[in-house]
Short mmCIF file of C-alpha atoms in Angstrom, two decimals:
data_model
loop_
_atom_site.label_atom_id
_atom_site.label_comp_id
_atom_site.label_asym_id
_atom_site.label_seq_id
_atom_site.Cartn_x
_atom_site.Cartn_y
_atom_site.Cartn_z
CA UNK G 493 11.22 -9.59 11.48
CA UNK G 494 10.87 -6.27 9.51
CA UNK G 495 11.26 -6.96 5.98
CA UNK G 496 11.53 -3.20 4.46
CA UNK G 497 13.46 -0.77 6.40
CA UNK G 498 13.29 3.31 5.83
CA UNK G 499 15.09 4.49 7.77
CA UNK G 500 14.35 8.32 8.13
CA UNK G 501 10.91 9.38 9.71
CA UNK G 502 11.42 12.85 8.39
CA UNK G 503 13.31 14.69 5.74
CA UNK G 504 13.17 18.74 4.97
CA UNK G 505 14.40 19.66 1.40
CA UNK G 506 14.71 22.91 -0.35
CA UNK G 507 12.80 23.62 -3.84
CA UNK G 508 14.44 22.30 -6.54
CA UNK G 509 17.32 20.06 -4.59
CA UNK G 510 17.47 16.50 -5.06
CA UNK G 511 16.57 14.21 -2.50
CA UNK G 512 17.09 10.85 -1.48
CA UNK G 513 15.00 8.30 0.18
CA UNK G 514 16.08 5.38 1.76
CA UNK G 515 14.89 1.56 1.97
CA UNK G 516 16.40 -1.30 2.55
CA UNK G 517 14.62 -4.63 2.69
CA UNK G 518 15.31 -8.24 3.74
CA UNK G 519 14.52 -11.02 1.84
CA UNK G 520 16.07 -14.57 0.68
CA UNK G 521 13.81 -14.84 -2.51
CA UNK G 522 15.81 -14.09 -5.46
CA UNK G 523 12.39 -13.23 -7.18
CA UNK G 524 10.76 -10.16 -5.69
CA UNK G 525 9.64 -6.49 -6.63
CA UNK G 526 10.48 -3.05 -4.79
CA UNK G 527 7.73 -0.41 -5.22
CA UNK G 528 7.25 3.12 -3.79
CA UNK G 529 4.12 4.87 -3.28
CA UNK G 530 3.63 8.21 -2.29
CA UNK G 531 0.78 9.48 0.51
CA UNK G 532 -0.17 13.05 -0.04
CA UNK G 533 -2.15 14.57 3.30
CA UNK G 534 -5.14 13.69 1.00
CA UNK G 535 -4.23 10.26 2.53
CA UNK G 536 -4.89 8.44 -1.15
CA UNK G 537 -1.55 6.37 -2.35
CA UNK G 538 0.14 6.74 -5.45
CA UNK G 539 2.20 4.52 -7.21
CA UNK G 540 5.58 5.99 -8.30
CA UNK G 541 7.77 3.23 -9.41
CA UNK G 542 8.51 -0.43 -9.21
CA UNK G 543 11.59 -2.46 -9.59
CA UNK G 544 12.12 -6.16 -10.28
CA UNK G 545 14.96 -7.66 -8.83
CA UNK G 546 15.71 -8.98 -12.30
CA UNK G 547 15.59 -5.90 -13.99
CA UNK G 548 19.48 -4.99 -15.25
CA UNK G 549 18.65 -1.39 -14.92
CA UNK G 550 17.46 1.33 -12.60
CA UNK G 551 14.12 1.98 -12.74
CA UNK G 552 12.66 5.93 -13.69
CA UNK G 553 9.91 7.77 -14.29
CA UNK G 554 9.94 11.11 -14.89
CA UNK G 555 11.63 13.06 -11.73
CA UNK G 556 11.77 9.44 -9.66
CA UNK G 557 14.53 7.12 -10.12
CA UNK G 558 15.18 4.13 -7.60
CA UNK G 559 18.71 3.67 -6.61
CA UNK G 560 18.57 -0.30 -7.21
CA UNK G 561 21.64 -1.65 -5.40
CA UNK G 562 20.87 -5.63 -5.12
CA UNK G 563 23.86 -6.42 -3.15
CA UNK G 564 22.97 -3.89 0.06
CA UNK G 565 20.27 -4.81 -0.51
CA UNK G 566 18.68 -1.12 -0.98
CA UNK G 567 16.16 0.61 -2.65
CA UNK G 568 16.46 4.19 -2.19
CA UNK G 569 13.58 6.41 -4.03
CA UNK G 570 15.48 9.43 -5.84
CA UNK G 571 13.53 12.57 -6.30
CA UNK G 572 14.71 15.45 -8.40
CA UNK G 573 14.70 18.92 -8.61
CA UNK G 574 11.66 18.58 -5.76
CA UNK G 575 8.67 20.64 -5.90
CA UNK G 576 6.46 21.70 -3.17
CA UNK G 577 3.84 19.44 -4.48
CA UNK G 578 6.10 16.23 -3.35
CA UNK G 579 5.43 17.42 -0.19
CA UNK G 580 3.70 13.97 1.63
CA UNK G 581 4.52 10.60 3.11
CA UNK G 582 6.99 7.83 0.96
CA UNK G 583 5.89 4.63 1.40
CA UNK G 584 9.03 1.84 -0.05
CA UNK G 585 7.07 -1.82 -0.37
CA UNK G 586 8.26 -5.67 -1.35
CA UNK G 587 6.43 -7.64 -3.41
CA UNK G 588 6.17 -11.49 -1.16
CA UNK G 589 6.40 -14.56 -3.92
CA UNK G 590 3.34 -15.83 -3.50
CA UNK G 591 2.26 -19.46 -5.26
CA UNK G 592 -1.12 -18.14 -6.44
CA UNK G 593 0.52 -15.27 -8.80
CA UNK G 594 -0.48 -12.38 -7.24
CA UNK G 595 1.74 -10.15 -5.16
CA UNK G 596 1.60 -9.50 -1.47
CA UNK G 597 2.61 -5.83 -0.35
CA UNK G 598 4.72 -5.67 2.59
CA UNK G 599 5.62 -1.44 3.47
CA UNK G 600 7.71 -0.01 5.18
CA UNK G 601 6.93 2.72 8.36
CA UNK G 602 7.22 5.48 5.48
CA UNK G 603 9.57 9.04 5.03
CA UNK G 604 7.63 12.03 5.67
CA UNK G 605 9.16 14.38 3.10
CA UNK G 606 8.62 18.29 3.39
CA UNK G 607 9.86 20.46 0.56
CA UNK G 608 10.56 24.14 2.06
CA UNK G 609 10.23 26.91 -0.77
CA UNK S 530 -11.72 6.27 -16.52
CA UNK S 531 -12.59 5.73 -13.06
CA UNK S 532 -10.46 4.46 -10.04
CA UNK S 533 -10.72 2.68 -7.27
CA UNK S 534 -13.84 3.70 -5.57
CA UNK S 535 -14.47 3.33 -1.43
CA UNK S 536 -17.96 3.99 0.17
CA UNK S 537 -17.89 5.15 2.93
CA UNK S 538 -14.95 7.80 3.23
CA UNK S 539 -15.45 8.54 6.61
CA UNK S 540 -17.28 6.56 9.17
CA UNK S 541 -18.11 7.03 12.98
CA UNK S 542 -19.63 4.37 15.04
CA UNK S 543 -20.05 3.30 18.26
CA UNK S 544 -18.16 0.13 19.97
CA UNK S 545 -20.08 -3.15 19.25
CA UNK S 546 -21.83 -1.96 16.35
CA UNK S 547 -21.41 -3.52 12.64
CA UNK S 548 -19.32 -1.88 10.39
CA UNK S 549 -19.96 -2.20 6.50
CA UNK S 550 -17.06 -0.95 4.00
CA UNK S 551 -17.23 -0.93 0.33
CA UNK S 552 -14.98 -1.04 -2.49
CA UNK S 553 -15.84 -1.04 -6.21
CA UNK S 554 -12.38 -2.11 -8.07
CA UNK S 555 -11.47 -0.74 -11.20
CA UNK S 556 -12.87 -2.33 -14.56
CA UNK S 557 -11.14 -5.02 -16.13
CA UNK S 558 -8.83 -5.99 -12.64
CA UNK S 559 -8.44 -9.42 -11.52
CA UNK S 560 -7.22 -8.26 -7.97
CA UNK S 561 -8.69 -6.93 -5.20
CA UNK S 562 -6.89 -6.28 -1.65
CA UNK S 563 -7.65 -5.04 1.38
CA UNK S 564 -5.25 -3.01 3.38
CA UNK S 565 -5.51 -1.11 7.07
CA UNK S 566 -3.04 1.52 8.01
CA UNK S 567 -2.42 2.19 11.53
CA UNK S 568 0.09 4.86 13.12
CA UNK S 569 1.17 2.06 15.06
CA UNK S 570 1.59 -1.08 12.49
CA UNK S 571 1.66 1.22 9.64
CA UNK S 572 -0.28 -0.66 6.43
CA UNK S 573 -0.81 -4.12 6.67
CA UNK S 574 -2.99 -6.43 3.89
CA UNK S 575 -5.65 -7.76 5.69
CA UNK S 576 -6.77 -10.23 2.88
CA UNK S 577 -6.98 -10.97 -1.68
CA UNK S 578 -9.03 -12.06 -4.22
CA UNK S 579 -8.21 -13.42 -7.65
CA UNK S 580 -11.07 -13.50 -9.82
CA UNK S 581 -13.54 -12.96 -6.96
CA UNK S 582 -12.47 -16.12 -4.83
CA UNK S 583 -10.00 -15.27 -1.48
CA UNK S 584 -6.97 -16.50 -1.88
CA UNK S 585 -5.11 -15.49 1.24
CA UNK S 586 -6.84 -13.99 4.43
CA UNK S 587 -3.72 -14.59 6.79
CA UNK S 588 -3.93 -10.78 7.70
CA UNK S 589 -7.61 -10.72 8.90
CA UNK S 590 -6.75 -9.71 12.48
CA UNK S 591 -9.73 -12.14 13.49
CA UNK S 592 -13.21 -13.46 13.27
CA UNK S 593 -14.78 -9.91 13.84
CA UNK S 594 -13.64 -9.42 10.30
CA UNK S 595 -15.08 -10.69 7.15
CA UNK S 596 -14.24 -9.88 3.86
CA UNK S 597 -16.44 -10.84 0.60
CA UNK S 598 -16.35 -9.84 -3.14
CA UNK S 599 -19.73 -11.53 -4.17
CA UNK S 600 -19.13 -10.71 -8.55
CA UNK S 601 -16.01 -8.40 -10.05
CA UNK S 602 -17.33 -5.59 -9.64
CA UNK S 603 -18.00 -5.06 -5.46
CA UNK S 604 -16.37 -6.07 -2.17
CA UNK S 605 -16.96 -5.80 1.10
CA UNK S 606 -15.16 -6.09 4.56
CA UNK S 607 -17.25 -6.39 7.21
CA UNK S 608 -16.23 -5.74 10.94
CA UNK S 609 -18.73 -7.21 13.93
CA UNK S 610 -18.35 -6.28 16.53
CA UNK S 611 -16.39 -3.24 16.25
CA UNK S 612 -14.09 -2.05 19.12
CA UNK S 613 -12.11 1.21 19.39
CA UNK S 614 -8.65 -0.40 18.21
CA UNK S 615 -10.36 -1.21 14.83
CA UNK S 616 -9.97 2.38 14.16
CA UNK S 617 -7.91 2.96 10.85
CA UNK S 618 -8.04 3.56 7.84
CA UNK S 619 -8.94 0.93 5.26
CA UNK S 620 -7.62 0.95 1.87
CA UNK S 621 -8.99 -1.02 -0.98
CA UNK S 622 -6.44 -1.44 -3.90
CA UNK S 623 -7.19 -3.70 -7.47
CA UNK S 624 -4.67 -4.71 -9.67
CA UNK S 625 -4.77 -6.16 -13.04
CA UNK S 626 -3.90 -9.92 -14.14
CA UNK S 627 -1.39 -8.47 -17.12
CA UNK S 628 0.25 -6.02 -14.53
CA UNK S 629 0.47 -7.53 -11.62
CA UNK S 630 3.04 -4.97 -10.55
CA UNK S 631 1.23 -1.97 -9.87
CA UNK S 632 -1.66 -1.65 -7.64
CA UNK S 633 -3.74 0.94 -7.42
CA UNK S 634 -5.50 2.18 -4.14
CA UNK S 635 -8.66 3.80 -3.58
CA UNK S 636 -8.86 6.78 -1.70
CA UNK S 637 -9.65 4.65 1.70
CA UNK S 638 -11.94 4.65 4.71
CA UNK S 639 -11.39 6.91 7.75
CA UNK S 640 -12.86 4.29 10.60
CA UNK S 641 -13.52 5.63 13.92
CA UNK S 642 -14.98 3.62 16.76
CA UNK S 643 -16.05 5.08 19.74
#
C-alpha cells in the first residue's frame, strides 16, 4: 500500500507566484515525521523542511512552509514567490517508527516543478 | 565542512561483474543509509546502520547485495553479480544521533549495467 501520495507529476509556475505542492500520506502511527526534499537536475537531494506530527504549528523555513493539516491527513510543501532556481523534482517523505530510534524514509513518486520566467 | 561524500559518481559495467560503491558519511553522524532510486520504484532504503552495526536490511533487494560500514567513517554496498535491472542510482545519506530528523544525502552513484 502506498504510504505518501503526491499527487501531481508536473507543475509549471510563473516567477514570483506561489505554489503549492501536494502530499498526502497514510499512516496509523500517531508518532511520525513529514519531510520534503528537493532534487535539482544535479540529481543531489536537499532537505527543505520537516514536520512532526506533534508539532502545534506549521513548519517554515525561509520561502517553504508545509501546509500541516493532520486530519486529511496532508502535507502540502508551500513555496513562495518561486524563483527559477526552484526549478527541480519535490520529493514529500514519512518518517516509519522504528524500535531502534532511527527513522526509516518512505517517498513519495515526487512533483517535477518548472518555474517559467 | 564536508558532506556526504560517494565514490564512484558514475559507474559503467558489464552484467555479472562486481560492483563496489562507497560512501564516506559526514563527521560526527551516527547514521548511515543506503537508498536506490529508480524511475520505476522511485527511492527506496535498501538498508541502516547505527553506530556502524546494521540494524535493518529489509530493503536489500537480495543476496547479490551486501552492504558493510567496517569503522564510522566508510561504507560500502557491494553488488555481485550485477545484472542490467540493478541500474540506478544509489544514494548514501548520514544522519546525526541528536537530529535524527534530517538526513543528509550525498550526491549519489549513477549505476549502469550493461
Amino acid at each position: 500500500a502506498q504510504k505518501i501520495t503526491q499527487t501531481q507529476p508536473g507543475m509549471f509556475v510563473q516567477e514570483k507566484e506561489a505554489v503549492t505542492l501536494d502530499c498526502t500520506y497514510d499512516t496509523s502511527d500517531p508518532s511520525y515525521g513529514l519531510f520534503w526534499y528537493k532534487q535539482p537536475s544535479s540529481g543531489e537531494m536537499i532537505f527543505l523542511i520537516y514536520q512532526g506530527s506533534y508539532d502545534q504549528q506549521n513548519a517554515t523555513e525561509g520561502r517553504y512552509s508545509l501546509n500541516f493539516q493532520k486530519a486529511r491527513k496532508s502535507a502540502n510543501l508551500v513555496i513562495s514567490a518561486s524563483q527559477l532556481g526552484d526549478s527541480a523534482m519535490y520529493f514529500c517523505a514519512m518518517r516509519e517508527p522504528s524500535i531502534q530510534g532511527a527513522q526509516k524514509l518512505v517517498f513519495g513518486q515526487g512533483t517535477r516543478l518548472t518555474i517559467n520566467p | 565542512d564536508a558532506g556526504v561524500i560517494q565514490s564512484p559518481r558514475h559507474e559503467v559495467t558489464e552484467m555479472g561483474q562486481e560492483v563496489t560503491l562507497r560512501c564516506k558519511p559526514i563527521s560526527g553522524h551516527d547514521y548511515l543509509f543506503w537508498y536506490r532510486q529508480t524511475m520505476m520504484r522511485g527511492l527506496e532504503l535498501l538498508i541502516y546502520f547505527n553506530n556502524n552495526v546494521p540494524i535493518d536490511d529489509s530493503g536489500m533487494p537480495e543476496d547479490r547485495f551486501s552492504a558493510k560500514m567496517p569503522n564510522a567513517s566508510f561504507s560500502t554496498l557491494k553488488i555481485q553479480p550485477s545484472e542490467p535491472r540493478d541500474s540506478a542510482v544509489y544514494f548514501c545519506a548520514s544522519s546525526p544521533w541528536a537530529n535524527q530528523e534530517t538526513q543528509y544525502f550525498g550526491p549519489g552513484t549513477r549505476l549502469l549495467v550493461l
